[in-house]
Amino acid sequence: MNIFPTKEKEFKLIDDQAETLNRLNRRTEKSENLTSQYTDKSFRGMINGNEFKVISSVIGKGAFCVMTGKINSDSGNVKVEIHKVFRILLSVFLCFPVIGMIAIIWSKAQEFSPILILVMIGQILMIRYVFIGLAFKFLSKDSLNRLRDVLDFEWKKN
């Protein structure tokens, strides 16, 4: 079980590799650190040869997903992950039920019950699969659609 979700997809280029890389270079603002800022470009990030590491330039939600990939002569692949900063923040968020359980046991506010352990596990699973999972699903889909529109490719069927 992964703590944080990832998504890997392969695509087939419609144009040639040079045209696709040129399009990506034109629509990407160069940035060593992947942070959100106002820009008229579609992405922010780094492009080294035929490899790229970019985030969407949408303020507020674009930096949540980092897309790394490679563009070959007639195809390519992209891997979408949660940004490192958000993984740290979400890890702290995932620890809150455990911290709450420790606080209840330590303060003896109520008598300990084994049901509390089930509640804690349920809260952790809900945070992971409902909040983090759904946020990643929708934000990664948005970022991948933006990448597809800019690079003009078709997804390969898995």
mmCIF file of C-alpha atoms in Angstrom:
data_model
loop_
_atom_site.group_PDB
_atom_site.id
_atom_site.type_symbol
_atom_site.label_atom_id
_atom_site.label_comp_id
_atom_site.label_asym_id
_atom_site.label_seq_id
_atom_site.Cartn_x
_atom_site.Cartn_y
_atom_site.Cartn_z
ATOM 1 C CA MET A 1 0.000 0.000 0.000
ATOM 2 C CA ASN A 2 1.369 3.382 -1.000
ATOM 3 C CA ILE A 3 0.840 6.204 1.436
ATOM 4 C CA PHE A 4 0.491 8.662 -1.430
ATOM 5 C CA PRO A 5 -1.008 7.858 -4.814
ATOM 6 C CA THR A 6 0.873 8.078 -8.114
ATOM 7 C CA LYS A 7 -0.260 7.723 -11.695
ATOM 8 C CA GLU A 8 1.786 6.577 -14.708
ATOM 9 C CA LYS A 9 0.514 6.910 -18.268
ATOM 10 C CA GLU A 10 1.914 6.385 -21.734
ATOM 11 C CA PHE A 11 1.035 8.442 -24.778
ATOM 12 C CA LYS A 12 1.504 8.441 -28.549
ATOM 13 C CA LEU A 13 2.664 11.637 -30.254
ATOM 14 C CA ILE A 14 0.598 13.105 -33.073
ATOM 15 C CA ASP A 15 3.427 15.351 -34.323
ATOM 16 C CA ASP A 16 7.114 14.488 -34.302
ATOM 17 C CA GLN A 17 9.350 14.697 -31.233
ATOM 18 C CA ALA A 18 10.995 17.998 -32.191
ATOM 19 C CA GLU A 19 7.664 19.784 -32.672
ATOM 20 C CA THR A 20 6.299 18.415 -29.396
ATOM 21 C CA LEU A 21 9.404 19.460 -27.442
ATOM 22 C CA ASN A 22 9.290 22.890 -29.080
ATOM 23 C CA ARG A 23 5.651 23.282 -28.036
ATOM 24 C CA LEU A 24 6.491 22.230 -24.468
ATOM 25 C CA ASN A 25 9.431 24.666 -24.323
ATOM 26 C CA ARG A 26 7.259 27.552 -25.538
ATOM 27 C CA ARG A 27 4.517 26.836 -22.982
ATOM 28 C CA THR A 28 6.810 26.242 -19.958
ATOM 29 C CA GLU A 29 8.283 28.943 -17.762
ATOM 30 C CA LYS A 30 11.718 27.819 -16.605
ATOM 31 C CA SER A 31 11.912 27.316 -12.845
ATOM 32 C CA GLU A 32 14.328 25.269 -10.745
ATOM 33 C CA ASN A 33 11.964 25.067 -7.774
ATOM 34 C CA LEU A 34 8.461 24.023 -8.633
ATOM 35 C CA THR A 35 6.384 26.788 -7.068
ATOM 36 C CA SER A 36 3.212 28.526 -8.198
ATOM 37 C CA GLN A 37 3.436 32.058 -9.560
ATOM 38 C CA TYR A 38 1.342 34.081 -11.931
ATOM 39 C CA THR A 39 2.452 33.465 -15.497
ATOM 40 C CA ASP A 40 0.961 33.432 -18.969
ATOM 41 C CA LYS A 41 2.518 30.001 -19.677
ATOM 42 C CA SER A 42 0.770 26.667 -19.060
ATOM 43 C CA PHE A 43 3.524 25.074 -16.974
ATOM 44 C CA ARG A 44 6.452 25.869 -14.705
ATOM 45 C CA GLY A 45 9.431 23.595 -14.428
ATOM 46 C CA MET A 46 12.499 22.167 -16.097
ATOM 47 C CA ILE A 47 13.063 20.583 -19.505
ATOM 48 C CA ASN A 48 16.358 18.765 -20.113
ATOM 49 C CA GLY A 49 16.609 17.367 -23.621
ATOM 50 C CA ASN A 50 13.611 15.089 -24.028
ATOM 51 C CA GLU A 51 12.874 14.788 -20.277
ATOM 52 C CA PHE A 52 10.680 17.162 -18.309
ATOM 53 C CA LYS A 53 9.580 17.887 -14.749
ATOM 54 C CA VAL A 54 6.750 20.406 -14.602
ATOM 55 C CA ILE A 55 3.774 21.588 -12.585
ATOM 56 C CA SER A 56 0.646 23.242 -13.879
ATOM 57 C CA SER A 57 0.718 27.032 -13.598
ATOM 58 C CA VAL A 58 -2.842 27.229 -12.202
ATOM 59 C CA ILE A 59 -2.620 29.210 -8.975
ATOM 60 C CA GLY A 60 -3.890 27.384 -5.903
ATOM 61 C CA LYS A 61 -4.046 23.853 -7.234
ATOM 62 C CA GLY A 62 -1.447 23.536 -9.985
ATOM 63 C CA ALA A 63 1.511 22.795 -7.726
ATOM 64 C CA PHE A 64 -0.187 19.833 -6.023
ATOM 65 C CA CYS A 65 0.841 17.414 -8.802
ATOM 66 C CA VAL A 66 4.334 17.132 -10.262
ATOM 67 C CA MET A 67 4.563 15.602 -13.726
ATOM 68 C CA THR A 68 7.834 13.968 -14.757
ATOM 69 C CA GLY A 69 8.223 12.304 -18.105
ATOM 70 C CA LYS A 70 10.117 11.589 -21.240
ATOM 71 C CA ILE A 71 9.226 12.255 -24.866
ATOM 72 C CA ASN A 72 10.627 9.685 -27.299
ATOM 73 C CA SER A 73 10.518 9.747 -31.108
ATOM 74 C CA ASP A 74 6.896 8.600 -31.468
ATOM 75 C CA SER A 75 5.674 8.083 -27.899
ATOM 76 C CA GLY A 76 6.315 9.082 -24.335
ATOM 77 C CA ASN A 77 5.410 8.530 -20.734
ATOM 78 C CA VAL A 78 4.466 10.698 -17.790
ATOM 79 C CA LYS A 79 4.391 10.012 -14.061
ATOM 80 C CA VAL A 80 2.240 12.154 -11.789
ATOM 81 C CA GLU A 81 3.066 12.413 -8.085
ATOM 82 C CA ILE A 82 2.073 14.646 -5.220
ATOM 83 C CA HIS A 83 4.573 17.490 -4.736
ATOM 84 C CA LYS A 84 7.103 16.878 -1.961
ATOM 85 C CA VAL A 85 5.926 19.870 0.093
ATOM 86 C CA PHE A 86 2.325 18.658 -0.020
ATOM 87 C CA ARG A 87 3.423 15.132 0.943
ATOM 88 C CA ILE A 88 5.045 16.527 4.086
ATOM 89 C CA LEU A 89 1.969 18.594 4.902
ATOM 90 C CA LEU A 90 -0.362 15.649 4.289
ATOM 91 C CA SER A 91 1.849 13.376 6.416
ATOM 92 C CA VAL A 92 1.325 15.728 9.334
ATOM 93 C CA PHE A 93 -2.410 15.700 8.581
ATOM 94 C CA LEU A 94 -2.375 11.878 8.614
ATOM 95 C CA CYS A 95 -0.715 11.901 12.056
ATOM 96 C CA PHE A 96 -3.511 13.918 13.702
ATOM 97 C CA PRO A 97 -5.690 10.898 14.616
ATOM 98 C CA VAL A 98 -2.689 9.205 16.266
ATOM 99 C CA ILE A 99 -1.843 12.400 18.159
ATOM 100 C CA GLY A 100 -5.473 12.659 19.264
ATOM 101 C CA MET A 101 -5.435 9.063 20.504
ATOM 102 C CA ILE A 102 -2.260 9.684 22.494
ATOM 103 C CA ALA A 103 -3.764 12.852 23.975
ATOM 104 C CA ILE A 104 -6.916 10.981 25.047
ATOM 105 C CA ILE A 105 -4.899 8.197 26.672
ATOM 106 C CA TRP A 106 -2.492 10.616 28.369
ATOM 107 C CA SER A 107 -5.135 13.019 29.713
ATOM 108 C CA LYS A 108 -7.487 10.223 30.779
ATOM 109 C CA ALA A 109 -10.403 12.415 29.731
ATOM 110 C CA GLN A 110 -12.420 9.250 29.309
ATOM 111 C CA GLU A 111 -11.812 5.617 30.017
ATOM 112 C CA PHE A 112 -9.866 3.886 27.244
ATOM 113 C CA SER A 113 -11.949 1.759 24.928
ATOM 114 C CA PRO A 114 -10.721 -0.527 22.119
ATOM 115 C CA ILE A 115 -13.338 1.111 19.903
ATOM 116 C CA LEU A 116 -11.146 4.238 19.918
ATOM 117 C CA ILE A 117 -8.443 2.327 18.039
ATOM 118 C CA LEU A 118 -10.948 1.386 15.343
ATOM 119 C CA VAL A 119 -12.092 5.016 15.152
ATOM 120 C CA MET A 120 -8.467 6.170 14.776
ATOM 121 C CA ILE A 121 -7.809 3.646 11.985
ATOM 122 C CA GLY A 122 -11.049 4.681 10.284
ATOM 123 C CA GLN A 123 -10.049 8.342 10.440
ATOM 124 C CA ILE A 124 -6.623 7.623 8.934
ATOM 125 C CA LEU A 125 -8.167 5.572 6.118
ATOM 126 C CA MET A 126 -10.770 8.253 5.465
ATOM 127 C CA ILE A 127 -8.122 10.983 5.268
ATOM 128 C CA ARG A 128 -6.000 8.877 2.900
ATOM 129 C CA TYR A 129 -8.650 7.537 0.553
ATOM 130 C CA VAL A 130 -11.331 10.214 0.665
ATOM 131 C CA PHE A 131 -9.460 13.486 1.071
ATOM 132 C CA ILE A 132 -6.018 12.749 -0.396
ATOM 133 C CA GLY A 133 -7.209 10.158 -2.928
ATOM 134 C CA LEU A 134 -10.013 12.244 -4.380
ATOM 135 C CA ALA A 135 -7.929 15.436 -4.418
ATOM 136 C CA PHE A 136 -5.167 13.610 -6.297
ATOM 137 C CA LYS A 137 -7.618 12.012 -8.707
ATOM 138 C CA PHE A 138 -9.210 15.298 -9.762
ATOM 139 C CA LEU A 139 -6.077 17.481 -9.713
ATOM 140 C CA SER A 140 -3.948 14.942 -11.587
ATOM 141 C CA LYS A 141 -6.669 14.551 -14.210
ATOM 142 C CA ASP A 142 -6.740 18.323 -14.653
ATOM 143 C CA SER A 143 -2.940 18.509 -14.975
ATOM 144 C CA LEU A 144 -2.786 15.591 -17.435
ATOM 145 C CA ASN A 145 -5.526 17.132 -19.581
ATOM 146 C CA ARG A 146 -3.583 20.389 -19.682
ATOM 147 C CA LEU A 147 -0.433 18.496 -20.695
ATOM 148 C CA ARG A 148 -2.353 16.649 -23.427
ATOM 149 C CA ASP A 149 -3.763 19.919 -24.789
ATOM 150 C CA VAL A 150 -0.341 21.578 -24.896
ATOM 151 C CA LEU A 151 1.653 18.661 -26.309
ATOM 152 C CA ASP A 152 -1.093 17.372 -28.616
ATOM 153 C CA PHE A 153 -0.873 13.627 -28.057
ATOM 154 C CA GLU A 154 -3.200 10.654 -27.559
ATOM 155 C CA TRP A 155 -3.248 8.377 -24.526
ATOM 156 C CA LYS A 156 -2.315 4.755 -25.136
ATOM 157 C CA LYS A 157 -4.856 2.194 -24.001
ATOM 158 C CA ASN A 158 -3.643 0.076 -21.077
#
